Coordinates of C-alpha atoms in Angstrom, one line a residue:
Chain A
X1 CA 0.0 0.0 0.0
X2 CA 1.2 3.2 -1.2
X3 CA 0.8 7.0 0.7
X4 CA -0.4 9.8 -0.7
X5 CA -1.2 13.1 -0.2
X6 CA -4.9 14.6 0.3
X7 CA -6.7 16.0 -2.4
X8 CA -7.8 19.9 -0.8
X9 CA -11.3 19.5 -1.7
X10 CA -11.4 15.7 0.5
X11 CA -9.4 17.4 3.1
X12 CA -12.0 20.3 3.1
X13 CA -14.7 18.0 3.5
X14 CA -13.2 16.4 6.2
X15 CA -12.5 19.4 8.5
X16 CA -16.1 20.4 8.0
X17 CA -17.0 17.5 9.7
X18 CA -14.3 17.5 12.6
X19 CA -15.3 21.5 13.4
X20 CA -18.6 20.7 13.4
X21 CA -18.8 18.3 16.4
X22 CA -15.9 19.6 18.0
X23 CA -15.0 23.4 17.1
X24 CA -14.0 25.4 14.5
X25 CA -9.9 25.5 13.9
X26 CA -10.0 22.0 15.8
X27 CA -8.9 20.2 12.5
X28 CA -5.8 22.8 12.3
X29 CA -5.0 22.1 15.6
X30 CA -4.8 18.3 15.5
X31 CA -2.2 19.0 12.2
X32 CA -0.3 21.2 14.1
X33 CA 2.7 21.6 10.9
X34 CA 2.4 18.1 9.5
X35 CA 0.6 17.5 6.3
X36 CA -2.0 15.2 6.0
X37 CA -1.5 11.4 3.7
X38 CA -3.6 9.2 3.1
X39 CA -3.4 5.3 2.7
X40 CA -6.1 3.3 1.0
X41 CA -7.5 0.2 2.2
X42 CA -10.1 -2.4 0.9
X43 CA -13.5 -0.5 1.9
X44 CA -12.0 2.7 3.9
X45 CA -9.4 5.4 3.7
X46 CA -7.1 5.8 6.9
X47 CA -5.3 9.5 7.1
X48 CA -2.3 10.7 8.9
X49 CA -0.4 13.7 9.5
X50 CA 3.3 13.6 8.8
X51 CA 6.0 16.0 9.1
X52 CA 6.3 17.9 6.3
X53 CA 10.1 16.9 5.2
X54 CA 9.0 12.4 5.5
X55 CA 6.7 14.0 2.0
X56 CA 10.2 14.4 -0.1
X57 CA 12.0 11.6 1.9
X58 CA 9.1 9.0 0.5
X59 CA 6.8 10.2 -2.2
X60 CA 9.4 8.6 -4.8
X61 CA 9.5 5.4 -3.5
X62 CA 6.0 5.2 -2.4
X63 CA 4.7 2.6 -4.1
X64 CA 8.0 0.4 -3.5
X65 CA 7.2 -0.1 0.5
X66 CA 3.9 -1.6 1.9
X67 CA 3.1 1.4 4.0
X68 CA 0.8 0.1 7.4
X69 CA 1.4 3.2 9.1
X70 CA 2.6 6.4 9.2
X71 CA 2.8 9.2 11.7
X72 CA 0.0 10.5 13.2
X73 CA -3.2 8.5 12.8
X74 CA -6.0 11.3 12.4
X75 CA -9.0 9.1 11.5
X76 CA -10.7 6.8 9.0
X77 CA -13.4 7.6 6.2
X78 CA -15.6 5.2 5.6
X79 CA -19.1 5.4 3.5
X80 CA -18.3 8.9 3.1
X81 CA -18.0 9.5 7.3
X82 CA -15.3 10.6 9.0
X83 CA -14.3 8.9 12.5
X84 CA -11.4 10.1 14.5
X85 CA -8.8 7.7 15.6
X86 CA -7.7 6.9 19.0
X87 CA -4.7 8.2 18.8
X88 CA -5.4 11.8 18.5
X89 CA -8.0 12.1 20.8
X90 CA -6.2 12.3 24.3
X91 CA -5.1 15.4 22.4
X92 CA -8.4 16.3 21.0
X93 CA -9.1 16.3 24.7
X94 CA -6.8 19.6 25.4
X95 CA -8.4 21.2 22.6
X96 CA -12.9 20.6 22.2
X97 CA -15.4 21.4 24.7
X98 CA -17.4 18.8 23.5
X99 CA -16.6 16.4 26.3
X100 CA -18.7 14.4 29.1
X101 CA -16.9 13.9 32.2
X102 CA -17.8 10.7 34.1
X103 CA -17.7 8.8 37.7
X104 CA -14.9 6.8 38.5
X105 CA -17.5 3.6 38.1
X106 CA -18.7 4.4 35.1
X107 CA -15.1 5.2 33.9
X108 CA -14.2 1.6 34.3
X109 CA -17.5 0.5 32.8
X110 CA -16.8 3.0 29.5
X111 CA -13.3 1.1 29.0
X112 CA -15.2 -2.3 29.0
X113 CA -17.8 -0.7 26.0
X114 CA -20.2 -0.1 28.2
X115 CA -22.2 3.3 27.3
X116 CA -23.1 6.1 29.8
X117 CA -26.2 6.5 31.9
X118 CA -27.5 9.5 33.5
X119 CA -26.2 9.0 36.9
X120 CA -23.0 8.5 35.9
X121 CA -22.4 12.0 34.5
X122 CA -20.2 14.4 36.4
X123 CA -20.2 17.4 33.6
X124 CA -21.3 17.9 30.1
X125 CA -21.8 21.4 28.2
X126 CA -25.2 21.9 28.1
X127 CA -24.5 23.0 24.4
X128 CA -24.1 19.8 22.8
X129 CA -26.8 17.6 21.3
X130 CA -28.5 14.7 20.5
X131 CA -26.5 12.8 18.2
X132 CA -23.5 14.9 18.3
X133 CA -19.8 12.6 19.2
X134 CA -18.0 13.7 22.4
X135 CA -14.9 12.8 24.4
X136 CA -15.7 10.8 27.3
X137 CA -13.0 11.3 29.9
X138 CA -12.5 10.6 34.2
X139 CA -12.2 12.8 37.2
X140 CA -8.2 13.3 35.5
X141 CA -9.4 14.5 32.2
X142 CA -8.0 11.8 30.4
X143 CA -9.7 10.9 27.7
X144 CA -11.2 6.9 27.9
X145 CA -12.6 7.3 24.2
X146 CA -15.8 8.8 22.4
X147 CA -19.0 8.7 22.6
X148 CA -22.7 9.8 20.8
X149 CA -25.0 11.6 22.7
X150 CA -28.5 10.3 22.5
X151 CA -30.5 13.7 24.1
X152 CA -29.7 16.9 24.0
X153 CA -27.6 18.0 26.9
X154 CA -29.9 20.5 28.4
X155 CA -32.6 18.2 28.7
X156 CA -30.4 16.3 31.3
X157 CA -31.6 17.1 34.7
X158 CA -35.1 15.7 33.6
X159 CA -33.9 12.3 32.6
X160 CA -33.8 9.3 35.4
X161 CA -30.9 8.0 36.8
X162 CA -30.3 5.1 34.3
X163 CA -31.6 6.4 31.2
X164 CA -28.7 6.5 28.6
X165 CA -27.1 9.9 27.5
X166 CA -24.1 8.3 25.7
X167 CA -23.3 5.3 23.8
X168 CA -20.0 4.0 23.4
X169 CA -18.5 4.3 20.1
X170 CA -14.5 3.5 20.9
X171 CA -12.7 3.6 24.0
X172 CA -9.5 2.8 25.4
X173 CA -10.3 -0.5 26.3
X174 CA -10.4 -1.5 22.6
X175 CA -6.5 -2.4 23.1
X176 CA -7.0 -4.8 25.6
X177 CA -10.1 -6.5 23.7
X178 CA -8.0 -6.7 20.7
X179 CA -4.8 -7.6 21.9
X180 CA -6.6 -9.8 24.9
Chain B
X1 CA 34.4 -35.3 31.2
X2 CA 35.0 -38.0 28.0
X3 CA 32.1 -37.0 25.2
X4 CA 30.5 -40.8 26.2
X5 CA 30.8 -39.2 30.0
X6 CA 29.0 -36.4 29.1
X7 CA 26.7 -37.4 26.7
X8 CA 25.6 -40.2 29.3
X9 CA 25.2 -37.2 32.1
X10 CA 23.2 -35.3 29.7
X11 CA 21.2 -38.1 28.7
X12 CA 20.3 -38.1 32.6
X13 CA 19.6 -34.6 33.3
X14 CA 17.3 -34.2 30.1
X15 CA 15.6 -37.2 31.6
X16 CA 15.1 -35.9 34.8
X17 CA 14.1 -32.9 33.9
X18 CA 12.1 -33.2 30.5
X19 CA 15.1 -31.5 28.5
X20 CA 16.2 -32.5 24.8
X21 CA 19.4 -34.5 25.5
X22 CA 21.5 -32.3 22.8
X23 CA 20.5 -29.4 25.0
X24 CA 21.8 -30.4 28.3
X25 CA 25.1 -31.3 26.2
X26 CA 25.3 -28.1 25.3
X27 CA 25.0 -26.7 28.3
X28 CA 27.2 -28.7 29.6
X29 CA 29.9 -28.6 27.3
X30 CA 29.3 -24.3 27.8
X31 CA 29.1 -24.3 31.6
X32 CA 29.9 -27.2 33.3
X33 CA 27.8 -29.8 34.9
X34 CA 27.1 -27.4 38.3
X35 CA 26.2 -24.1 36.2
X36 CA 23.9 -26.3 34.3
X37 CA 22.4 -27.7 37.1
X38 CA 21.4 -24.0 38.3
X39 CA 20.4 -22.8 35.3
X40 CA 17.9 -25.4 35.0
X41 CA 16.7 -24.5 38.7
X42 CA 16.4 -21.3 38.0
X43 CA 14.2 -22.1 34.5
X44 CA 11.8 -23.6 36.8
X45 CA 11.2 -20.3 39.1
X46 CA 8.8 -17.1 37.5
X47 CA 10.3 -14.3 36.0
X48 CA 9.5 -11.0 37.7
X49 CA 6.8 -8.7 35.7
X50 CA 8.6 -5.3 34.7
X51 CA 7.3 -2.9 33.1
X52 CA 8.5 0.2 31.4
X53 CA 7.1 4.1 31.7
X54 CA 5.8 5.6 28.8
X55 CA 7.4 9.1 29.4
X56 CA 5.4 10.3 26.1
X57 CA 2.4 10.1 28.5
X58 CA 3.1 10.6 32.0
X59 CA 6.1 11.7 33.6
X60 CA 8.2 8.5 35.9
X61 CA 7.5 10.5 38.7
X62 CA 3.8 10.3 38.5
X63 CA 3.4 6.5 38.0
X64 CA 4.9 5.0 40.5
X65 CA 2.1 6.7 43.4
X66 CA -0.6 6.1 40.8
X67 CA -0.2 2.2 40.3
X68 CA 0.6 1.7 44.4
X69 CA -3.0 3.2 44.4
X70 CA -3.9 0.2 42.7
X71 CA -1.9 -2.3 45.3
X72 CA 1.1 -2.5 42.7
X73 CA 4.7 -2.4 44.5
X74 CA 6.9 -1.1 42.2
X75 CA 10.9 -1.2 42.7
X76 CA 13.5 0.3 39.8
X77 CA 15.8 -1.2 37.7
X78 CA 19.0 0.2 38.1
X79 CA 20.6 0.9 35.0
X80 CA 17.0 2.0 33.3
X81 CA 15.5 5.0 34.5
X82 CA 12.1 4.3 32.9
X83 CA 12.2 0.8 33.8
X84 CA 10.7 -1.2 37.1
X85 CA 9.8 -4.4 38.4
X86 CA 5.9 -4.3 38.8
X87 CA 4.5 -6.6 41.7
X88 CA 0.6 -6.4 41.0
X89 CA -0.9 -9.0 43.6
X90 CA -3.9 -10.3 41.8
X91 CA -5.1 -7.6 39.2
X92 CA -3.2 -8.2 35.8
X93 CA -0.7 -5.8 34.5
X94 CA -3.0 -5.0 30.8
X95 CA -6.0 -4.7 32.6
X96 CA -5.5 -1.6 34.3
X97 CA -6.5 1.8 32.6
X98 CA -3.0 3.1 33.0
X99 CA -2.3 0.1 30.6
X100 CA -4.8 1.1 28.5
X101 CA -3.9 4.8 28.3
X102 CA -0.5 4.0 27.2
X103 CA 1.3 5.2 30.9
X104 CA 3.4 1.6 30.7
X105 CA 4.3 -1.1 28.6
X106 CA 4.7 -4.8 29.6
X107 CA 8.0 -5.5 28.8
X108 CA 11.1 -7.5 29.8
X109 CA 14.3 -6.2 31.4
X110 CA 16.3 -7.6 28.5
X111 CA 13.9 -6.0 25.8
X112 CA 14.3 -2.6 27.2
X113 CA 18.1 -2.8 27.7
X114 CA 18.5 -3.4 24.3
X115 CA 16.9 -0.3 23.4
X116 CA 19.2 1.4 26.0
X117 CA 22.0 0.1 24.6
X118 CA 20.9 1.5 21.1
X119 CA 21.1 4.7 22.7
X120 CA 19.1 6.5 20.0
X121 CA 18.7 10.2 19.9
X122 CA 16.5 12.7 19.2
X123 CA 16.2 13.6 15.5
X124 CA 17.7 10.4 14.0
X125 CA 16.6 7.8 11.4
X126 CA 16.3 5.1 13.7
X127 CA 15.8 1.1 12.0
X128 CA 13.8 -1.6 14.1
X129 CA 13.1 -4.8 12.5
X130 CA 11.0 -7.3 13.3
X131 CA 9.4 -5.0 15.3
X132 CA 6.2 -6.1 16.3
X133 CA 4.5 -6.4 18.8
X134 CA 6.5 -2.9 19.3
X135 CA 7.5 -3.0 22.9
X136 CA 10.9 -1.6 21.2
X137 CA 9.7 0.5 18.4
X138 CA 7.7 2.5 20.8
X139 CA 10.5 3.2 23.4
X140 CA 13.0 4.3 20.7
X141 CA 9.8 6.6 19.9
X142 CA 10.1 7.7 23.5
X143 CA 13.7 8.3 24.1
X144 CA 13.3 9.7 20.6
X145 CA 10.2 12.2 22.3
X146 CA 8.6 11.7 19.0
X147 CA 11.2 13.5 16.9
X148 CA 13.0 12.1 13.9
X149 CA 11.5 8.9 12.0
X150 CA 11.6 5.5 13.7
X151 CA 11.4 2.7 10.7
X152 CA 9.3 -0.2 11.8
X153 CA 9.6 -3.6 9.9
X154 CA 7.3 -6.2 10.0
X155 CA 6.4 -9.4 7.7
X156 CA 3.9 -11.1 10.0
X157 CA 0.3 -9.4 8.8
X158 CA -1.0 -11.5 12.3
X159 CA 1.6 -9.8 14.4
X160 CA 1.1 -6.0 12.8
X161 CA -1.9 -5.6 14.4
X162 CA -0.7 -5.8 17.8
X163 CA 2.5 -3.0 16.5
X164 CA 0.2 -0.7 15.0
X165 CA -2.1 -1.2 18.0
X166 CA 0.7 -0.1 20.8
X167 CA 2.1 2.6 18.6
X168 CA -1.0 3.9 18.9
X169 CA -1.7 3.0 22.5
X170 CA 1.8 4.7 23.7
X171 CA 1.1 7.9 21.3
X172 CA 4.3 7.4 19.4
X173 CA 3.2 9.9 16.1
X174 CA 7.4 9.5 14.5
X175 CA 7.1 5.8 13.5
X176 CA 6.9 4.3 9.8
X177 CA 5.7 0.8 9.6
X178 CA 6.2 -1.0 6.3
X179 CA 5.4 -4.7 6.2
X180 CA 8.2 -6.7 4.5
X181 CA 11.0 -9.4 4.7
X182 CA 13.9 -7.6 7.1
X183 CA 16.6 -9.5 4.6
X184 CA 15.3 -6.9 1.6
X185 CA 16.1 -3.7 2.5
X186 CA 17.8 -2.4 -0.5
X187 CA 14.6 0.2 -1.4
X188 CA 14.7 1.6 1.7
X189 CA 15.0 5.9 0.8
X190 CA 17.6 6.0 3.5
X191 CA 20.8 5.2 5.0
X192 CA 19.3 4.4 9.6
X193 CA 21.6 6.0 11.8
X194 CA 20.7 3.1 13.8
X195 CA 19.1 -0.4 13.6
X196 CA 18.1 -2.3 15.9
X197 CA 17.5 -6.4 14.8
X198 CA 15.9 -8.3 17.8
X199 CA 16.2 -11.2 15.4
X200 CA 13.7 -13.6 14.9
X201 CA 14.4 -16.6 16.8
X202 CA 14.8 -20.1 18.3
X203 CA 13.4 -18.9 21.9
X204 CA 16.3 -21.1 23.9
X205 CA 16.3 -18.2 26.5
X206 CA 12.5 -18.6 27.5
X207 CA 12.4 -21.3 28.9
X208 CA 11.4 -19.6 32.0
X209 CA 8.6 -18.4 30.8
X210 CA 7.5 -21.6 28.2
X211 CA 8.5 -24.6 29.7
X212 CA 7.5 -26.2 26.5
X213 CA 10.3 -24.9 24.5
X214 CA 12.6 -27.5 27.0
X215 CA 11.4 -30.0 24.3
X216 CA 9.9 -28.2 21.2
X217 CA 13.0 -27.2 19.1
X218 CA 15.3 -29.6 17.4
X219 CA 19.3 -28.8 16.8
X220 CA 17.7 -28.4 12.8
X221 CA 15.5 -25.5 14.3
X222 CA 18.0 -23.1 15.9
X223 CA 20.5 -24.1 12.5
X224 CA 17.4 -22.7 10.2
X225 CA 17.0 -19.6 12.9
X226 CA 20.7 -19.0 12.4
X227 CA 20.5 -19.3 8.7
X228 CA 17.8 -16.5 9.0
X229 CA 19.4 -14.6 11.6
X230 CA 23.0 -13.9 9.5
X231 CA 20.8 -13.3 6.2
X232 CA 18.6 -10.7 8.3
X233 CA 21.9 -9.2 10.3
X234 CA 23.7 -8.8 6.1
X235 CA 21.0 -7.2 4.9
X236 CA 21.1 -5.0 8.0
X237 CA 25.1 -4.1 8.0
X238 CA 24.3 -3.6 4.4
X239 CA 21.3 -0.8 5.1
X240 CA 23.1 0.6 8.0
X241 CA 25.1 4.2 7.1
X242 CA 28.7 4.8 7.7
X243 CA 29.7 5.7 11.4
X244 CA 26.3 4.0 12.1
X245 CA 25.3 2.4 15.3
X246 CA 23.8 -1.4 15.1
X247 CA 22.3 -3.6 18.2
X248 CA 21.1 -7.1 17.6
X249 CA 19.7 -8.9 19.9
X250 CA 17.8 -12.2 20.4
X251 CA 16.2 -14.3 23.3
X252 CA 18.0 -17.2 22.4
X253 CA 21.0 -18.7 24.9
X254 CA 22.4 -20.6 22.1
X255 CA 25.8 -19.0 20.3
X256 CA 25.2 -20.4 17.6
X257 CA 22.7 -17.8 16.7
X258 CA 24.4 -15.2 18.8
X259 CA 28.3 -15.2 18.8
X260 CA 28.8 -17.4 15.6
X261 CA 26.2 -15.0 14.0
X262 CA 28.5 -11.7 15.1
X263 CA 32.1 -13.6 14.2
X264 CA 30.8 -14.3 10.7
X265 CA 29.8 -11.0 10.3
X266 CA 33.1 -9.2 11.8
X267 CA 35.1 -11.5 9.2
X268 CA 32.4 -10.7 5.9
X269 CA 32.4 -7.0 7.1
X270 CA 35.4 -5.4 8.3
X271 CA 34.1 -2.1 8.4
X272 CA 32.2 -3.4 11.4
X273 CA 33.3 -3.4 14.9
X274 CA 32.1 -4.1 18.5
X275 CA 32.0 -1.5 21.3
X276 CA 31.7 -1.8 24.6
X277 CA 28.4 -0.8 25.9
X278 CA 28.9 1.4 29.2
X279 CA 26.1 0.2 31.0
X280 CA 26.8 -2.3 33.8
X281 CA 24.6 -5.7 33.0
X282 CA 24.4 -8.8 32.4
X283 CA 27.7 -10.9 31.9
X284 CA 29.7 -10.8 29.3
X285 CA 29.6 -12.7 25.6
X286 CA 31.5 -15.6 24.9
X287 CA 34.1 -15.5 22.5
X288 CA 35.5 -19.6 23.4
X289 CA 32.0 -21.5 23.2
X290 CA 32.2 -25.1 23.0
X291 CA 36.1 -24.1 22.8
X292 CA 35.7 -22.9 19.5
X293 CA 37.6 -19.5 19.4
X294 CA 35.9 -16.5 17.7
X295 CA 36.7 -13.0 17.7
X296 CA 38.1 -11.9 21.3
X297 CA 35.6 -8.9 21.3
X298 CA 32.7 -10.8 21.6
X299 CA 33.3 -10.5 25.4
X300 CA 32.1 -6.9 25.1
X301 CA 28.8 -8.2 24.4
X302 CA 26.6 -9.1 27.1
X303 CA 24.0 -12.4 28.0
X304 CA 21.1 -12.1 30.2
X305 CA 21.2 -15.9 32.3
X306 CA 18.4 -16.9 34.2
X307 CA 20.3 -18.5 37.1
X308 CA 22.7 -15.3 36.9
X309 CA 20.7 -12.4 36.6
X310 CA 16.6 -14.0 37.1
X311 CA 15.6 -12.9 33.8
X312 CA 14.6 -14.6 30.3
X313 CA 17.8 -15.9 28.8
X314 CA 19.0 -13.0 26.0
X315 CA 22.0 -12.0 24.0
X316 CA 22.6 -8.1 23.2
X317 CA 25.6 -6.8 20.8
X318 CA 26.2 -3.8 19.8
X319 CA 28.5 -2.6 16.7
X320 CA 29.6 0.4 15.1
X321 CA 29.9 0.8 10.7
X322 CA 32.9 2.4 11.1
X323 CA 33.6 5.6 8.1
X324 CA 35.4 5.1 5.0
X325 CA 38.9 7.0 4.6
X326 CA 39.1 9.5 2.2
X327 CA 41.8 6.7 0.6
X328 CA 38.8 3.9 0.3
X329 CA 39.9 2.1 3.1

């Protein structure tokens, strides 16, 4: 598998939907001064950021290596959606207010794919809504993965103690599952 | 001890202690019949868990109150300031969420000395083959603190999963993973100021950890690892730039995949040297196995012995490419 480098109208697309859920300039952020590649695999596209000099040091030979991996892993498009990767969300966390911040119980529960329930929440913006991805992170503000709400987070304080507000979409715990 | 002497004793001990007889007469024939008879004790006791902090992530400082939190005792390794033994009771070491947000890695004291030894800095083209599951690609990331490009080789499309997985885990954003055979590296777009080859190999120094290997490798096996392990170390020497710095390791005891390996090389590549490695570890290489003699400098190379130091068996060497002269020499 060969690198290459984003097309400006993709990459476009792309930050439109990273700002949206998580605030305008976050996409800038997150690419600091590395450009963005891409790598193609059967049914999805995975993108990275590089630095901007590993561009002249390996377009040439590009398709001569089987490229797995490369730099920073941004995220992966898939039937035309975008879904951050794991790996850039603990920074994502220094950056978005769109976060939930959960109990030490539920913490646990999130890093086993367990989803969030009322009770368990600790802090959310009463901004965000129904159907929009946050970070889910502990007491510490480190970030145990993402979530999607399912109500709008003002409507919160009316809900019951176990009704869900987030469901689990990755989370650190992935590793372990996958690794075992 | 005649050869029928020994072969006899051997034929005992492997017996006794459900060994392949060609092993014990190796052992023998290296050590002595009381060495042996240690180093088979100590096979049988469990290898301390260590673990090593992820200083892209948290600080060392911060760990160590953070895990006894959990009921984990930690204790440091001397010559490795990110490195500790980990006691963790009853909860297990990849469980915790510490694991799981990349503060530590599992890994062996031998593993992460031979990334010491490698010594690589910040800003560097640095090679690991056979990399995965990336317990050493992700510390040279770290010592690295994610500058430079760190060159991750891997055939196994089973095994990438776990490197790509723990590069991502530990947060190392300077690596390059390329799957391919470690023995073809002439299309590589760079000269490494460093490689590191843990070579692929016949396992003789785990037996601590997998009793089964005491029986499920044959004298053929750890000729065919050998085979590999010189084809993989050439193609490294090859790849390597001038004034380079090259560690290869493996968790095997046997010289014939360490020591031989290194003396063929120094007579193919006499631009290649060994150095002494400053750390204090280990004892030193051999360089009279079997009372064959090899290079003398092999005893600047250093062995990890279960009964000697209660680790995994493993074998690190470190060599330098030396410069051409301006005359071609």
């Amino acid at each position: 598998m060969g690198i290459e480098l984003v097309d400006p109208v993709d990459w476009d697309s792309i930050t439109e939907q990273i700002d949206i859920e998580f605030g305008e300039g976050t996409t800038k952020a997150l690419l600091g001064d590395r450009v963005p590649v891409k790598i193609a695999k059967e049914k999805s596209i995975i993108f990275y950021a590089i630095p901007m000099d590993w561009m002249t040091r390996l377009t040439e030979v590009s398709e001569e290596l089987d490229f797995q991996f490369i730099g920073k892993e941004l995220g992966t498009l898939e039937k035309g959606r975008f879904r951050l990767g794991l790996q850039v969300l603990s920074e994502l966390a220094k950056i978005t207010h769109s976060f939930i911040i959960v109990s030490k119980k539920a913490a646990e529960a999130f890093t086993y794919g367990r989803s969030i329930i009322r009770e368990s929440v600790l802090e959310l913006n009463p901004s965000l809504v129904r159907g929009q991805r946050v970070l889910v992170l502990n007491k510490n503000r480190e970030c145990l993965g993402m979530a999607s709400l399912s109500v709008d987070a003002a409507k919160l304080l009316r809900l019951g103690g176990d009704r869900l507000v987030a469901k689990n979409l990755v989370d650190v715990g992935w590793f372990l599952r996958r690794l075992g | 001890m005649s050869n029928k002497e020994l072969r006899e004793r051997a034929k005992q001990l492997a017996r006794e202690h459900g060994y392949l007889q060609y092993m014990i007469e190796r052992y023998i024939s290296l050590w002595g019949e009381e060495e042996t008879l240690k180093f088979i004790e100590a096979c049988e006791q469990p290898i301390r868990t260590s673990i090593r902090v992820n200083t892209l992530k948290i600080s060392i400082t911060t760990i160590p109150n953070r895990l006894r939190d959990k009921g984990v005792a930690l204790e440091r390794i001397p010559w490795l300031d990110e490195g500790f033994y980990a006691d963790y009771g009853d909860s297990s070491p990849g469980a915790l969420l510490e694991h799981m947000l990349g503060f530590y890695y599992i890994q062996g004291v031998p593993s992460m000395t031979a990334v010491h030894v490698l010594d690589p800095q910040p800003g560097e083209t640095v090679l690991d083959l056979a990399a995965a599951p990336g317990g050493k690609t992700t510390h040279i990331a770290q010592i690295m603190k994610n500058t430079g490009m760190v060159v991750a080789v891997e055939q196994d499309r089973q095994r990438m999963t776990s490197l790509r997985s723990n590069i991502i885990r530990c947060g190392a954003t300077n690596t390059l993973v390329l799957r391919g055979d470690a023995r073809k590296l002439d299309h590589l777009p760079f000269k490494p100021d460093r490689i590191l080859l843990d070579a692929p190999c016949s396992g003789e120094g785990l037996i601590p950890l997998d009793p089964s290997r005491k029986t499920s490798k044959t004298m053929a096996d750890i000729r065919f690892c050998a085979t590999r392990e010189d084809e993989m170390l050439e193609a490294a020497v090859n790849a390597l730039a001038e004034g380079g710095t090259m560690v290869y390791s493996t968790c095997s005891i046997a010289p014939e995949e360490n020591e031989y390996i290194i003396d063929d090389i120094l007579k193919r590549h006499p631009e290649m040297e060994l150095v002494r490695i400053p750390t204090e570890f280990g004892s030193p290489g051999y360089s009279e196995p079997y009372g064959v003699q090899l290079n003398k400098s092999l005893t600047l190379a250093r062995r990890f012995l279960p009964h000697l130091h209660g680790t995994e068996g493993f074998f690190i060497c470190k060599m330098m490419k030396r410069r051409r002269t301006s005359d071609g020499d």
